[in-house]
XYZ file of C-alpha atoms in Angstrom:
136
model
C -0.004 0.047 -0.022
C 1.226 3.497 -1.051
C 0.396 6.457 1.384
C 0.179 10.009 0.066
C 2.068 10.987 3.234
C 5.209 10.229 4.773
C 6.784 9.862 8.068
C 10.655 10.088 8.360
C 12.909 10.083 11.335
C 16.431 11.144 10.636
C 19.026 10.242 13.235
C 22.725 11.123 13.684
C 24.679 8.396 12.308
C 27.534 8.613 14.831
C 25.461 7.808 17.900
C 25.650 4.622 20.014
C 23.160 1.897 19.197
C 21.159 2.621 22.270
C 21.050 6.253 21.624
C 19.732 5.850 18.235
C 17.076 3.476 19.303
C 16.082 5.984 22.192
C 15.995 8.685 19.870
C 13.887 6.973 17.292
C 11.463 5.863 20.078
C 10.975 9.498 21.338
C 10.524 10.962 17.906
C 8.078 8.332 16.961
C 6.177 9.253 20.187
C 6.025 12.796 19.025
C 4.706 11.785 15.673
C 1.921 9.569 17.208
C 1.037 12.216 19.775
C 1.080 15.248 17.452
C -0.892 13.911 14.202
C -4.117 12.244 14.921
C -4.981 10.830 11.544
C -2.093 8.573 11.576
C -3.322 6.268 14.264
C -4.938 3.061 13.418
C -7.531 0.945 15.107
C -6.688 -1.040 18.222
C -5.516 -4.598 17.658
C -7.120 -7.793 19.161
C -5.803 -11.423 19.050
C -8.106 -14.608 18.648
C -8.048 -15.091 22.469
C -9.886 -11.729 23.127
C -6.873 -9.882 24.305
C -6.871 -6.105 23.159
C -3.662 -4.265 22.138
C -3.100 -0.418 21.805
C -3.260 1.063 18.359
C -0.269 1.858 16.412
C 0.806 4.345 13.500
C -0.885 3.047 10.543
C 1.832 3.620 7.835
C 5.532 2.971 7.844
C 7.960 5.123 9.428
C 11.372 5.359 7.308
C 14.607 5.867 9.469
C 17.379 7.701 7.899
C 20.897 8.377 8.745
C 22.513 12.023 8.586
C 25.773 13.549 9.709
C 25.260 16.871 11.643
C 25.279 19.125 8.815
C 22.787 16.981 7.203
C 20.614 17.191 10.172
C 20.848 20.980 10.182
C 19.755 21.169 6.528
C 16.909 18.894 6.848
C 15.649 20.960 9.824
C 15.889 24.159 8.067
C 14.110 22.735 5.160
C 11.305 21.142 7.274
C 10.875 24.385 9.215
C 10.701 26.244 5.830
C 8.162 24.165 4.432
C 5.992 24.247 7.834
C 5.921 20.390 8.254
C 5.103 18.975 11.583
C 8.475 18.425 13.161
C 9.899 16.838 16.147
C 13.571 17.513 17.533
C 15.833 15.618 19.732
C 19.071 17.455 20.999
C 22.230 16.198 22.757
C 21.224 17.684 25.872
C 18.162 15.404 26.278
C 20.259 12.418 26.828
C 21.307 14.137 30.167
C 17.885 15.001 31.405
C 15.369 12.777 33.119
C 12.083 14.078 32.380
C 9.815 16.044 29.962
C 10.089 19.401 31.525
C 13.987 19.320 31.602
C 13.843 18.140 27.876
C 11.752 21.108 26.764
C 13.902 23.475 28.711
C 16.986 22.291 26.972
C 15.215 22.850 23.568
C 13.848 26.153 24.603
C 17.274 27.510 25.679
C 18.807 27.386 22.158
C 18.096 29.187 19.057
C 16.807 26.882 15.893
C 20.051 27.549 13.998
C 22.230 26.206 16.934
C 20.333 23.237 18.102
C 22.595 20.481 18.646
C 20.463 18.015 16.708
C 20.774 14.339 17.132
C 17.641 13.340 15.606
C 14.330 14.945 13.642
C 11.042 13.453 12.838
C 9.039 14.812 10.044
C 5.604 14.467 8.551
C 4.039 15.495 5.386
C 2.943 14.896 1.836
C 4.955 12.197 0.318
C 6.774 14.199 -2.626
C 7.561 17.574 -0.672
C 9.021 15.228 2.097
C 11.078 13.285 -0.401
C 12.461 16.648 -1.820
C 13.203 17.856 1.982
C 15.197 14.675 2.716
C 17.102 14.547 -0.674
C 20.618 13.213 -0.413
C 19.844 10.998 2.661
C 19.945 7.262 2.800
C 18.122 4.867 4.977
C 19.599 3.834 8.119
C 21.568 0.513 7.525
């Protein structure tokens, strides 16, 4: 099935594996919380157990170096895509309030990005991601 929209998560390629997974999980939660129409229906198994709904379409994960992350961030903001950010300082905090304070303390052009999530129409998202490759 081909969707008209695309969800992309871009992770800095030089992070430790646990950091990449953590960033991806947090950014996925931002997309799920911020874009109502992408959530599917709850799941159920044949035994009658129910499970939480998930995002209804694939999420593509890309690798990027710091300059590419900055470039994609600028493009996403210019094109007004719903965007989530994860910055280096968020590895040092233990809660959402401190995470928000860390982001708020830095201007957009100086954010020490380690990950981004963007959502939007497929073709404009593809143009925004031009030059990136899927995470290996």
